[in-house]
Structure formats: structure tokens, C-alpha cells
């Protein structure tokens, strides 16, 4: 059985440390197949997608976790979003050639904003991570260490066919008798190479690193690429323009069309569609229940 396109949690029960491993293959390829990203941009985006899934799975909530990076460097914007339903989407914008390098070389002067957006009512949370250091995994690990006081380690790797991420985190409410446990587990994880991350199955990675430890593996959860866009959302945006603005676009262009940047889906509204958006709002009509 393959564990591609899954998230797998595991636990070092006696050490008070939890782990998560995400491995994306077909779902990751579906995300980027129509975008023609250069190799370095692909690698950065895949790492950010893997990180967003790992981080969203550390929190009990209903909604989405968004990593957004903006900077003055060749990779100008990158966004990765993962939901509590284990779906993800993301995209990147770049200028010129993006050479491999550290975060500053790739993003320039920039920052990473982590947003936790609940799907219903509730406050959204934002944290800001400086884009400094060797890579995203290091920047996120340092952020959790400093701002959340949580020992957290991330390891991320991505190419065109695969995106893989490993997260280890000390459980905040658990004291272990084994004082050196965190250092030992983190040092084992640090021996993992990028090519192992991209080639080995999830179970093989966990076995390769932790076969001498007592690890409890949980069921793999499926993870999929899904964009939240819909015709109804585009319709709402057109209603938001107001009737006269919508009609002036129709007069100029014949139809109102929108392309989703995340999934390349194309939405078009002709004059009849637009007229229907502005006639009696369906919200006020009582539900008849006569079907
Ligand atoms: Zn879309």
C-alpha cells in the first residue's frame, strides 16, 4: 500500500513528543501542473504546502491555516493554504530567474505571515516570522521556539514530483523522565537527507530514523488538492460590484469572466447570467418545500 498523498501522525509515547509526516505526490503535481514554475519556485512552494499541512494538523480547529510570504527578492509572493479537512492549495509569483539559495536570496527583504482563519465565527490569529536563515523549515522552527515556547522541528523537501514534510514537537503538557529525549529525537531527524525524504515511503522514513525508539503510528489520513473557488463566489463578487459597474463591463467586454489563480478554472457570466444576479434576491424568498 502506498502512503502517497497522506498525513501520518505518530507519537513517542514515553517521551512526550509527537510527530507528523506528510507525503504528497499526485495531489502536489495536480496543484502545479498548469503553472510552469521554475525549479526553485516549485521547491519553495512544495515546502510551504507541506509545512502548512503539518502546522494545520497540530491544532484542533475548524478552518484553514495560511502561510503567506512577500518580499523584494526574485520570488515576490508565495501563499500556501491547508484546511482542517486536509485539503490544500497554493500559488507563487516570481520575477526573472530564481536561483537556489537561502531565504534572503530567494525572498529578499520579506516576511512570512501565518494566519489561522476559523471557518465560522471566531477570532483569527496572525503571527509574523522573519524570512531569514537557510530555509523555511529553520525559520518556522525558530518561530515556534521563540513565540510559542514549544520545541518544534521541521524538515521539508520538494521537487516537481514529490513534496514531503516532517514535524516533531514536544508536547507542552507532558514531562518526560528522559531529559535528553528531545535532543536525541531531533538529532536523529536531522540525519534525514532531501533525497531520502523525496524517495522513501513514510513508513520507511520513520523506520529509518526511529527504529530504536518506541513509536506509535496512527492511521494515515488522505490529503488532497482542492480549491475553494466556485461559480457562486464569483457571482457574489459580481453582485458586490453593483449593477451599473457590472453593466459597464458587459458593454465593454460582452461577458464578465474570472480565472481562478489557484486552480486555473475559468468562470464566465454573459448578460443573461448577470441580469439574473441582480433580479429579486433569492435570499428573501421563503423556502416553499414543494419538491
Ligand atoms: Zn480555484
PDB file of C-alpha atoms and ligand atoms in Angstrom:
ATOM      1  CA  UNK A   1       0.000   0.000   0.000  1.00  0.00           C
ATOM      2  CA  UNK A   2       1.268   3.401  -0.916  1.00  0.00           C
ATOM      3  CA  UNK A   3       1.208   6.248   1.548  1.00  0.00           C
ATOM      4  CA  UNK A   4       1.388   8.939  -1.094  1.00  0.00           C
ATOM      5  CA  UNK A   5      -0.908  11.912  -0.538  1.00  0.00           C
ATOM      6  CA  UNK A   6      -1.346  11.213   3.147  1.00  0.00           C
ATOM      7  CA  UNK A   7      -0.620  12.732   6.510  1.00  0.00           C
ATOM      8  CA  UNK A   8       0.558  10.327   9.164  1.00  0.00           C
ATOM      9  CA  UNK A   9       0.800  11.190  12.837  1.00  0.00           C
ATOM     10  CA  UNK A  10       2.944   9.302  15.291  1.00  0.00           C
ATOM     11  CA  UNK A  11       3.802   9.514  18.944  1.00  0.00           C
ATOM     12  CA  UNK A  12       6.802   8.756  21.111  1.00  0.00           C
ATOM     13  CA  UNK A  13       4.508   7.794  23.948  1.00  0.00           C
ATOM     14  CA  UNK A  14       7.042   7.670  26.748  1.00  0.00           C
ATOM     15  CA  UNK A  15       8.956  10.743  25.639  1.00  0.00           C
ATOM     16  CA  UNK A  16       6.137  13.302  25.347  1.00  0.00           C
ATOM     17  CA  UNK A  17       6.996  14.044  21.691  1.00  0.00           C
ATOM     18  CA  UNK A  18       4.640  13.934  18.737  1.00  0.00           C
ATOM     19  CA  UNK A  19       5.424  13.656  15.052  1.00  0.00           C
ATOM     20  CA  UNK A  20       3.707  14.143  11.704  1.00  0.00           C
ATOM     21  CA  UNK A  21       4.833  13.139   8.258  1.00  0.00           C
ATOM     22  CA  UNK A  22       3.154  14.380   5.088  1.00  0.00           C
ATOM     23  CA  UNK A  23       3.937  12.947   1.663  1.00  0.00           C
ATOM     24  CA  UNK A  24       2.357  14.483  -1.430  1.00  0.00           C
ATOM     25  CA  UNK A  25       2.680  13.102  -4.921  1.00  0.00           C
ATOM     26  CA  UNK A  26      -0.305  13.172  -7.363  1.00  0.00           C
ATOM     27  CA  UNK A  27      -2.035  15.902  -5.343  1.00  0.00           C
ATOM     28  CA  UNK A  28       1.085  18.083  -5.434  1.00  0.00           C
ATOM     29  CA  UNK A  29       1.518  17.503  -9.175  1.00  0.00           C
ATOM     30  CA  UNK A  30      -2.148  18.468  -9.708  1.00  0.00           C
ATOM     31  CA  UNK A  31      -1.523  21.753  -7.908  1.00  0.00           C
ATOM     32  CA  UNK A  32       1.373  22.879 -10.085  1.00  0.00           C
ATOM     33  CA  UNK A  33       0.833  21.117 -13.434  1.00  0.00           C
ATOM     34  CA  UNK A  34      -0.575  24.130 -15.300  1.00  0.00           C
ATOM     35  CA  UNK A  35       1.692  26.751 -13.751  1.00  0.00           C
ATOM     36  CA  UNK A  36       5.150  26.139 -15.281  1.00  0.00           C
ATOM     37  CA  UNK A  37       7.005  27.139 -12.127  1.00  0.00           C
ATOM     38  CA  UNK A  38      10.824  27.277 -12.305  1.00  0.00           C
ATOM     39  CA  UNK A  39      12.560  24.567 -10.227  1.00  0.00           C
ATOM     40  CA  UNK A  40      13.467  26.799  -7.278  1.00  0.00           C
ATOM     41  CA  UNK A  41       9.935  28.233  -7.087  1.00  0.00           C
ATOM     42  CA  UNK A  42       8.494  24.696  -7.228  1.00  0.00           C
ATOM     43  CA  UNK A  43      10.741  23.581  -4.409  1.00  0.00           C
ATOM     44  CA  UNK A  44       9.835  26.596  -2.222  1.00  0.00           C
ATOM     45  CA  UNK A  45       6.108  26.227  -2.918  1.00  0.00           C
ATOM     46  CA  UNK A  46       6.131  22.470  -2.232  1.00  0.00           C
ATOM     47  CA  UNK A  47       7.950  23.017   1.070  1.00  0.00           C
ATOM     48  CA  UNK A  48       5.441  25.710   2.083  1.00  0.00           C
ATOM     49  CA  UNK A  49       2.485  23.467   1.174  1.00  0.00           C
ATOM     50  CA  UNK A  50       3.925  20.594   3.216  1.00  0.00           C
ATOM     51  CA  UNK A  51       4.580  22.978   6.147  1.00  0.00           C
ATOM     52  CA  UNK A  52       1.033  24.399   6.032  1.00  0.00           C
ATOM     53  CA  UNK A  53      -0.451  20.875   6.213  1.00  0.00           C
ATOM     54  CA  UNK A  54       1.843  19.868   9.090  1.00  0.00           C
ATOM     55  CA  UNK A  55       1.114  23.030  11.092  1.00  0.00           C
ATOM     56  CA  UNK A  56      -2.644  22.896  10.485  1.00  0.00           C
ATOM     57  CA  UNK A  57      -2.654  19.326  11.812  1.00  0.00           C
ATOM     58  CA  UNK A  58      -1.016  20.367  15.102  1.00  0.00           C
ATOM     59  CA  UNK A  59      -4.043  22.484  16.031  1.00  0.00           C
ATOM     60  CA  UNK A  60      -7.577  21.408  16.905  1.00  0.00           C
ATOM     61  CA  UNK A  61      -9.804  23.808  14.980  1.00  0.00           C
ATOM     62  CA  UNK A  62     -12.156  24.075  12.015  1.00  0.00           C
ATOM     63  CA  UNK A  63     -10.834  26.352   9.314  1.00  0.00           C
ATOM     64  CA  UNK A  64      -7.651  26.997   7.410  1.00  0.00           C
ATOM     65  CA  UNK A  65      -4.029  27.807   8.090  1.00  0.00           C
ATOM     66  CA  UNK A  66      -2.322  30.112   5.592  1.00  0.00           C
ATOM     67  CA  UNK A  67       1.386  30.763   5.106  1.00  0.00           C
ATOM     68  CA  UNK A  68       1.963  33.904   3.049  1.00  0.00           C
ATOM     69  CA  UNK A  69       5.380  35.233   2.061  1.00  0.00           C
ATOM     70  CA  UNK A  70       6.001  38.560   0.390  1.00  0.00           C
ATOM     71  CA  UNK A  71       9.386  40.093  -0.289  1.00  0.00           C
ATOM     72  CA  UNK A  72      11.595  42.206  -2.528  1.00  0.00           C
ATOM     73  CA  UNK A  73      13.506  39.215  -3.937  1.00  0.00           C
ATOM     74  CA  UNK A  74      13.002  37.226  -7.142  1.00  0.00           C
ATOM     75  CA  UNK A  75      10.223  35.154  -5.526  1.00  0.00           C
ATOM     76  CA  UNK A  76       7.835  38.043  -4.883  1.00  0.00           C
ATOM     77  CA  UNK A  77       4.829  36.235  -3.393  1.00  0.00           C
ATOM     78  CA  UNK A  78       4.008  32.762  -2.212  1.00  0.00           C
ATOM     79  CA  UNK A  79       0.863  31.523  -0.492  1.00  0.00           C
ATOM     80  CA  UNK A  80       0.104  28.043   0.875  1.00  0.00           C
ATOM     81  CA  UNK A  81      -3.214  27.167   2.489  1.00  0.00           C
ATOM     82  CA  UNK A  82      -4.238  23.980   4.301  1.00  0.00           C
ATOM     83  CA  UNK A  83      -7.646  23.270   5.806  1.00  0.00           C
ATOM     84  CA  UNK A  84      -8.713  21.159   8.760  1.00  0.00           C
ATOM     85  CA  UNK A  85     -10.402  18.888   6.165  1.00  0.00           C
ATOM     86  CA  UNK A  86      -6.878  18.026   4.924  1.00  0.00           C
ATOM     87  CA  UNK A  87      -7.170  19.879   1.626  1.00  0.00           C
ATOM     88  CA  UNK A  88      -4.614  22.358   0.370  1.00  0.00           C
ATOM     89  CA  UNK A  89      -3.966  24.917  -2.356  1.00  0.00           C
ATOM     90  CA  UNK A  90      -1.273  27.473  -3.101  1.00  0.00           C
ATOM     91  CA  UNK A  91       0.492  29.574  -5.697  1.00  0.00           C
ATOM     92  CA  UNK A  92       3.577  31.717  -6.255  1.00  0.00           C
ATOM     93  CA  UNK A  93       4.579  34.792  -8.268  1.00  0.00           C
ATOM     94  CA  UNK A  94       8.150  35.426  -9.335  1.00  0.00           C
ATOM     95  CA  UNK A  95      10.338  37.751 -11.407  1.00  0.00           C
ATOM     96  CA  UNK A  96      13.288  36.821 -13.565  1.00  0.00           C
ATOM     97  CA  UNK A  97      15.334  33.803 -12.617  1.00  0.00           C
ATOM     98  CA  UNK A  98      15.063  32.419  -9.119  1.00  0.00           C
ATOM     99  CA  UNK A  99      18.378  30.816  -8.166  1.00  0.00           C
ATOM    100  CA  UNK A 100      18.603  28.338  -5.294  1.00  0.00           C
ATOM    101  CA  UNK A 101      19.836  29.990  -2.112  1.00  0.00           C
ATOM    102  CA  UNK A 102      18.924  30.927   1.436  1.00  0.00           C
ATOM    103  CA  UNK A 103      15.641  32.645   2.311  1.00  0.00           C
ATOM    104  CA  UNK A 104      17.117  36.116   1.848  1.00  0.00           C
ATOM    105  CA  UNK A 105      18.483  35.285  -1.613  1.00  0.00           C
ATOM    106  CA  UNK A 106      15.090  33.929  -2.710  1.00  0.00           C
ATOM    107  CA  UNK A 107      12.673  36.312  -0.970  1.00  0.00           C
ATOM    108  CA  UNK A 108      14.832  39.427  -0.406  1.00  0.00           C
ATOM    109  CA  UNK A 109      13.627  41.676   2.407  1.00  0.00           C
ATOM    110  CA  UNK A 110      10.428  39.999   3.383  1.00  0.00           C
ATOM    111  CA  UNK A 111       8.267  38.357   5.940  1.00  0.00           C
ATOM    112  CA  UNK A 112       6.115  35.311   6.393  1.00  0.00           C
ATOM    113  CA  UNK A 113       2.662  35.764   7.863  1.00  0.00           C
ATOM    114  CA  UNK A 114       0.972  32.752   9.463  1.00  0.00           C
ATOM    115  CA  UNK A 115      -2.810  33.152   9.619  1.00  0.00           C
ATOM    116  CA  UNK A 116      -5.222  30.854  11.377  1.00  0.00           C
ATOM    117  CA  UNK A 117      -8.647  31.511   9.896  1.00  0.00           C
ATOM    118  CA  UNK A 118     -11.598  29.775  11.601  1.00  0.00           C
ATOM    119  CA  UNK A 119     -14.335  28.780   9.150  1.00  0.00           C
ATOM    120  CA  UNK A 120     -17.186  30.017  11.344  1.00  0.00           C
ATOM    121  CA  UNK A 121     -17.290  32.766  13.922  1.00  0.00           C
ATOM    122  CA  UNK A 122     -14.173  33.210  15.988  1.00  0.00           C
ATOM    123  CA  UNK A 123     -11.039  35.291  16.064  1.00  0.00           C
ATOM    124  CA  UNK A 124      -8.352  34.856  13.503  1.00  0.00           C
ATOM    125  CA  UNK A 125      -4.796  34.598  14.682  1.00  0.00           C
ATOM    126  CA  UNK A 126      -1.749  36.030  12.916  1.00  0.00           C
ATOM    127  CA  UNK A 127       1.938  35.532  13.604  1.00  0.00           C
ATOM    128  CA  UNK A 128       4.848  37.108  11.749  1.00  0.00           C
ATOM    129  CA  UNK A 129       8.045  35.205  11.002  1.00  0.00           C
ATOM    130  CA  UNK A 130      11.169  36.969   9.657  1.00  0.00           C
ATOM    131  CA  UNK A 131      12.376  35.399   6.406  1.00  0.00           C
ATOM    132  CA  UNK A 132      15.952  34.840   7.487  1.00  0.00           C
ATOM    133  CA  UNK A 133      18.140  31.766   7.687  1.00  0.00           C
ATOM    134  CA  UNK A 134      18.807  28.827   5.447  1.00  0.00           C
ATOM    135  CA  UNK A 135      15.285  27.677   4.719  1.00  0.00           C
ATOM    136  CA  UNK A 136      11.592  27.750   5.615  1.00  0.00           C
ATOM    137  CA  UNK A 137      11.862  24.774   7.963  1.00  0.00           C
ATOM    138  CA  UNK A 138      14.510  26.592  10.019  1.00  0.00           C
ATOM    139  CA  UNK A 139      12.549  29.870  10.096  1.00  0.00           C
ATOM    140  CA  UNK A 140       9.364  28.131  11.270  1.00  0.00           C
ATOM    141  CA  UNK A 141      11.212  26.066  13.889  1.00  0.00           C
ATOM    142  CA  UNK A 142      12.828  29.230  15.297  1.00  0.00           C
ATOM    143  CA  UNK A 143       9.444  30.980  15.344  1.00  0.00           C
ATOM    144  CA  UNK A 144       7.754  28.256  17.391  1.00  0.00           C
ATOM    145  CA  UNK A 145      10.701  28.094  19.748  1.00  0.00           C
ATOM    146  CA  UNK A 146      10.629  31.845  20.406  1.00  0.00           C
ATOM    147  CA  UNK A 147       6.994  32.867  20.245  1.00  0.00           C
ATOM    148  CA  UNK A 148       5.190  29.734  21.352  1.00  0.00           C
ATOM    149  CA  UNK A 149       7.920  28.365  23.648  1.00  0.00           C
ATOM    150  CA  UNK A 150       7.402  24.987  22.005  1.00  0.00           C
ATOM    151  CA  UNK A 151      10.306  22.803  20.942  1.00  0.00           C
ATOM    152  CA  UNK A 152       9.417  22.214  17.292  1.00  0.00           C
ATOM    153  CA  UNK A 153      11.473  20.878  14.410  1.00  0.00           C
ATOM    154  CA  UNK A 154      10.516  20.796  10.733  1.00  0.00           C
ATOM    155  CA  UNK A 155      12.204  19.103   7.789  1.00  0.00           C
ATOM    156  CA  UNK A 156      10.892  19.891   4.300  1.00  0.00           C
ATOM    157  CA  UNK A 157      11.824  18.841   0.771  1.00  0.00           C
ATOM    158  CA  UNK A 158      10.094  19.198  -2.607  1.00  0.00           C
ATOM    159  CA  UNK A 159      10.691  18.735  -6.311  1.00  0.00           C
ATOM    160  CA  UNK A 160       8.283  18.522  -9.260  1.00  0.00           C
ATOM    161  CA  UNK A 161       7.017  15.043  -8.397  1.00  0.00           C
ATOM    162  CA  UNK A 162       7.042  14.986  -4.599  1.00  0.00           C
ATOM    163  CA  UNK A 163       6.634  17.241  -1.557  1.00  0.00           C
ATOM    164  CA  UNK A 164       7.465  15.810   1.856  1.00  0.00           C
ATOM    165  CA  UNK A 165       7.485  17.274   5.338  1.00  0.00           C
ATOM    166  CA  UNK A 166       8.316  16.001   8.805  1.00  0.00           C
ATOM    167  CA  UNK A 167       7.369  17.770  12.020  1.00  0.00           C
ATOM    168  CA  UNK A 168       8.392  16.917  15.568  1.00  0.00           C
ATOM    169  CA  UNK A 169       7.027  18.754  18.571  1.00  0.00           C
ATOM    170  CA  UNK A 170       7.430  18.400  22.285  1.00  0.00           C
ATOM    171  CA  UNK A 171       4.014  18.066  23.905  1.00  0.00           C
ATOM    172  CA  UNK A 172       3.569  21.116  26.131  1.00  0.00           C
ATOM    173  CA  UNK A 173       1.764  19.318  28.959  1.00  0.00           C
ATOM    174  CA  UNK A 174       3.972  16.272  29.177  1.00  0.00           C
ATOM    175  CA  UNK A 175       7.085  15.877  31.274  1.00  0.00           C
ATOM    176  CA  UNK A 176       9.359  13.038  30.260  1.00  0.00           C
ATOM    177  CA  UNK A 177      11.734  11.210  32.596  1.00  0.00           C
ATOM    178  CA  UNK A 178      14.145  11.066  29.696  1.00  0.00           C
ATOM    179  CA  UNK A 179      15.646  14.568  29.890  1.00  0.00           C
ATOM    180  CA  UNK A 180      17.707  14.152  26.749  1.00  0.00           C
ATOM    181  CA  UNK A 181      14.851  12.731  24.661  1.00  0.00           C
ATOM    182  CA  UNK A 182      14.084  15.836  22.595  1.00  0.00           C
ATOM    183  CA  UNK A 183      17.718  16.345  21.604  1.00  0.00           C
ATOM    184  CA  UNK A 184      18.150  12.694  20.681  1.00  0.00           C
ATOM    185  CA  UNK A 185      14.980  12.543  18.540  1.00  0.00           C
ATOM    186  CA  UNK A 186      15.727  15.869  16.828  1.00  0.00           C
ATOM    187  CA  UNK A 187      19.293  14.774  16.067  1.00  0.00           C
ATOM    188  CA  UNK A 188      18.029  11.544  14.526  1.00  0.00           C
ATOM    189  CA  UNK A 189      15.623  13.534  12.341  1.00  0.00           C
ATOM    190  CA  UNK A 190      18.446  15.857  11.276  1.00  0.00           C
ATOM    191  CA  UNK A 191      20.224  12.897   9.631  1.00  0.00           C
ATOM    192  CA  UNK A 192      17.418  12.644   7.056  1.00  0.00           C
ATOM    193  CA  UNK A 193      18.580  13.752   3.611  1.00  0.00           C
ATOM    194  CA  UNK A 194      16.457  15.511   0.979  1.00  0.00           C
ATOM    195  CA  UNK A 195      16.742  12.545  -1.367  1.00  0.00           C
ATOM    196  CA  UNK A 196      15.519  10.159   1.343  1.00  0.00           C
ATOM    197  CA  UNK A 197      12.587  12.479   2.012  1.00  0.00           C
ATOM    198  CA  UNK A 198      11.684  12.521  -1.676  1.00  0.00           C
ATOM    199  CA  UNK A 199      12.193   8.811  -2.372  1.00  0.00           C
ATOM    200  CA  UNK A 200      11.305   6.768   0.706  1.00  0.00           C
ATOM    201  CA  UNK A 201       7.772   5.926   1.790  1.00  0.00           C
ATOM    202  CA  UNK A 202       6.535   7.478   5.017  1.00  0.00           C
ATOM    203  CA  UNK A 203       6.867   4.257   6.968  1.00  0.00           C
ATOM    204  CA  UNK A 204      10.361   3.731   5.597  1.00  0.00           C
ATOM    205  CA  UNK A 205      11.370   7.230   6.725  1.00  0.00           C
ATOM    206  CA  UNK A 206      10.001   6.679  10.236  1.00  0.00           C
ATOM    207  CA  UNK A 207      11.667   3.270  10.424  1.00  0.00           C
ATOM    208  CA  UNK A 208      14.971   4.598   9.078  1.00  0.00           C
ATOM    209  CA  UNK A 209      15.081   7.349  11.723  1.00  0.00           C
ATOM    210  CA  UNK A 210      13.405   5.911  14.785  1.00  0.00           C
ATOM    211  CA  UNK A 211      13.640   2.101  14.653  1.00  0.00           C
ATOM    212  CA  UNK A 212      15.318   2.050  18.067  1.00  0.00           C
ATOM    213  CA  UNK A 213      12.582   4.172  19.647  1.00  0.00           C
ATOM    214  CA  UNK A 214       9.137   3.203  20.846  1.00  0.00           C
ATOM    215  CA  UNK A 215       6.897   4.827  18.224  1.00  0.00           C
ATOM    216  CA  UNK A 216       3.122   4.552  17.967  1.00  0.00           C
ATOM    217  CA  UNK A 217       1.916   5.090  14.390  1.00  0.00           C
ATOM    218  CA  UNK A 218      -1.610   6.321  13.677  1.00  0.00           C
ATOM    219  CA  UNK A 219      -3.700   5.645  10.561  1.00  0.00           C
ATOM    220  CA  UNK A 220      -2.652   7.626   7.504  1.00  0.00           C
ATOM    221  CA  UNK A 221      -5.167  10.374   6.634  1.00  0.00           C
ATOM    222  CA  UNK A 222      -5.740  11.223   2.952  1.00  0.00           C
ATOM    223  CA  UNK A 223      -4.710  14.725   1.869  1.00  0.00           C
ATOM    224  CA  UNK A 224      -5.921  16.326  -1.367  1.00  0.00           C
ATOM    225  CA  UNK A 225      -5.509  19.384  -3.546  1.00  0.00           C
ATOM    226  CA  UNK A 226      -8.797  21.253  -3.615  1.00  0.00           C
ATOM    227  CA  UNK A 227      -9.503  24.825  -4.459  1.00  0.00           C
ATOM    228  CA  UNK A 228     -12.322  26.533  -2.608  1.00  0.00           C
ATOM    229  CA  UNK A 229     -13.410  28.609  -5.603  1.00  0.00           C
ATOM    230  CA  UNK A 230     -16.935  28.284  -7.062  1.00  0.00           C
ATOM    231  CA  UNK A 231     -19.276  29.941  -9.534  1.00  0.00           C
ATOM    232  CA  UNK A 232     -21.339  31.179  -6.590  1.00  0.00           C
ATOM    233  CA  UNK A 233     -18.326  33.011  -5.111  1.00  0.00           C
ATOM    234  CA  UNK A 234     -17.650  34.742  -8.421  1.00  0.00           C
ATOM    235  CA  UNK A 235     -21.370  35.633  -8.594  1.00  0.00           C
ATOM    236  CA  UNK A 236     -21.110  37.218  -5.139  1.00  0.00           C
ATOM    237  CA  UNK A 237     -18.134  39.264  -6.267  1.00  0.00           C
ATOM    238  CA  UNK A 238     -20.083  40.498  -9.310  1.00  0.00           C
ATOM    239  CA  UNK A 239     -23.036  41.424  -7.084  1.00  0.00           C
ATOM    240  CA  UNK A 240     -20.551  43.289  -4.935  1.00  0.00           C
ATOM    241  CA  UNK A 241     -19.548  45.449  -7.924  1.00  0.00           C
ATOM    242  CA  UNK A 242     -23.108  46.752  -8.190  1.00  0.00           C
ATOM    243  CA  UNK A 243     -25.385  46.715 -11.200  1.00  0.00           C
ATOM    244  CA  UNK A 244     -24.056  49.764 -13.065  1.00  0.00           C
ATOM    245  CA  UNK A 245     -20.400  48.695 -12.779  1.00  0.00           C
ATOM    246  CA  UNK A 246     -21.297  45.162 -13.943  1.00  0.00           C
ATOM    247  CA  UNK A 247     -23.253  46.552 -16.898  1.00  0.00           C
ATOM    248  CA  UNK A 248     -20.404  48.804 -17.947  1.00  0.00           C
ATOM    249  CA  UNK A 249     -18.018  45.805 -18.002  1.00  0.00           C
ATOM    250  CA  UNK A 250     -20.563  43.881 -20.095  1.00  0.00           C
ATOM    251  CA  UNK A 251     -20.847  46.836 -22.514  1.00  0.00           C
ATOM    252  CA  UNK A 252     -17.072  46.820 -22.966  1.00  0.00           C
ATOM    253  CA  UNK A 253     -16.289  43.099 -22.949  1.00  0.00           C
ATOM    254  CA  UNK A 254     -19.530  41.239 -23.740  1.00  0.00           C
ATOM    255  CA  UNK A 255     -19.092  38.889 -20.752  1.00  0.00           C
ATOM    256  CA  UNK A 256     -17.709  39.150 -17.254  1.00  0.00           C
ATOM    257  CA  UNK A 257     -15.074  36.497 -16.803  1.00  0.00           C
ATOM    258  CA  UNK A 258     -12.761  35.489 -13.987  1.00  0.00           C
ATOM    259  CA  UNK A 259      -9.950  32.954 -13.822  1.00  0.00           C
ATOM    260  CA  UNK A 260      -9.046  31.353 -10.520  1.00  0.00           C
ATOM    261  CA  UNK A 261      -5.325  31.803  -9.938  1.00  0.00           C
ATOM    262  CA  UNK A 262      -5.148  28.754  -7.684  1.00  0.00           C
ATOM    263  CA  UNK A 263      -6.696  26.153  -9.993  1.00  0.00           C
ATOM    264  CA  UNK A 264      -6.960  27.931 -13.389  1.00  0.00           C
ATOM    265  CA  UNK A 265     -10.717  27.346 -13.529  1.00  0.00           C
ATOM    266  CA  UNK A 266     -12.471  29.788 -15.848  1.00  0.00           C
ATOM    267  CA  UNK A 267     -15.785  31.429 -14.909  1.00  0.00           C
ATOM    268  CA  UNK A 268     -17.841  33.417 -17.430  1.00  0.00           C
ATOM    269  CA  UNK A 269     -21.094  35.337 -16.973  1.00  0.00           C
ATOM    270  CA  UNK A 270     -22.919  36.538 -20.076  1.00  0.00           C
ATOM    271  CA  UNK A 271     -25.501  39.397 -19.987  1.00  0.00           C
ATOM    272  CA  UNK A 272     -28.351  36.992 -19.144  1.00  0.00           C
ATOM    273  CA  UNK A 273     -26.354  35.473 -16.261  1.00  0.00           C
ATOM    274  CA  UNK A 274     -25.517  38.929 -14.939  1.00  0.00           C
ATOM    275  CA  UNK A 275     -29.131  40.102 -15.208  1.00  0.00           C
ATOM    276  CA  UNK A 276     -30.170  37.070 -13.159  1.00  0.00           C
ATOM    277  CA  UNK A 277     -27.718  38.093 -10.414  1.00  0.00           C
ATOM    278  CA  UNK A 278     -29.426  41.436  -9.939  1.00  0.00           C
ATOM    279  CA  UNK A 279     -33.094  40.426 -10.091  1.00  0.00           C
ATOM    280  CA  UNK A 280     -35.029  39.632  -6.901  1.00  0.00           C
ATOM    281  CA  UNK A 281     -32.590  38.268  -4.388  1.00  0.00           C
ATOM    282  CA  UNK A 282     -33.222  34.573  -3.658  1.00  0.00           C
ATOM    283  CA  UNK A 283     -32.303  35.215  -0.007  1.00  0.00           C
ATOM    284  CA  UNK A 284     -35.637  36.952   0.673  1.00  0.00           C
ATOM    285  CA  UNK A 285     -37.849  34.316  -0.945  1.00  0.00           C
ATOM    286  CA  UNK A 286     -39.403  31.905   1.562  1.00  0.00           C
ATOM    287  CA  UNK A 287     -38.487  28.278   1.090  1.00  0.00           C
ATOM    288  CA  UNK A 288     -41.548  26.562  -0.292  1.00  0.00           C
ATOM    289  CA  UNK A 289     -40.552  22.936   0.177  1.00  0.00           C
ATOM    290  CA  UNK A 290     -42.806  21.824  -2.666  1.00  0.00           C
ATOM    291  CA  UNK A 291     -40.497  19.347  -4.365  1.00  0.00           C
TER     292      UNK A 291
HETATM  293 ZN1  LIG B   1      -9.955  27.725  -7.945  1.00  0.00          ZN
END
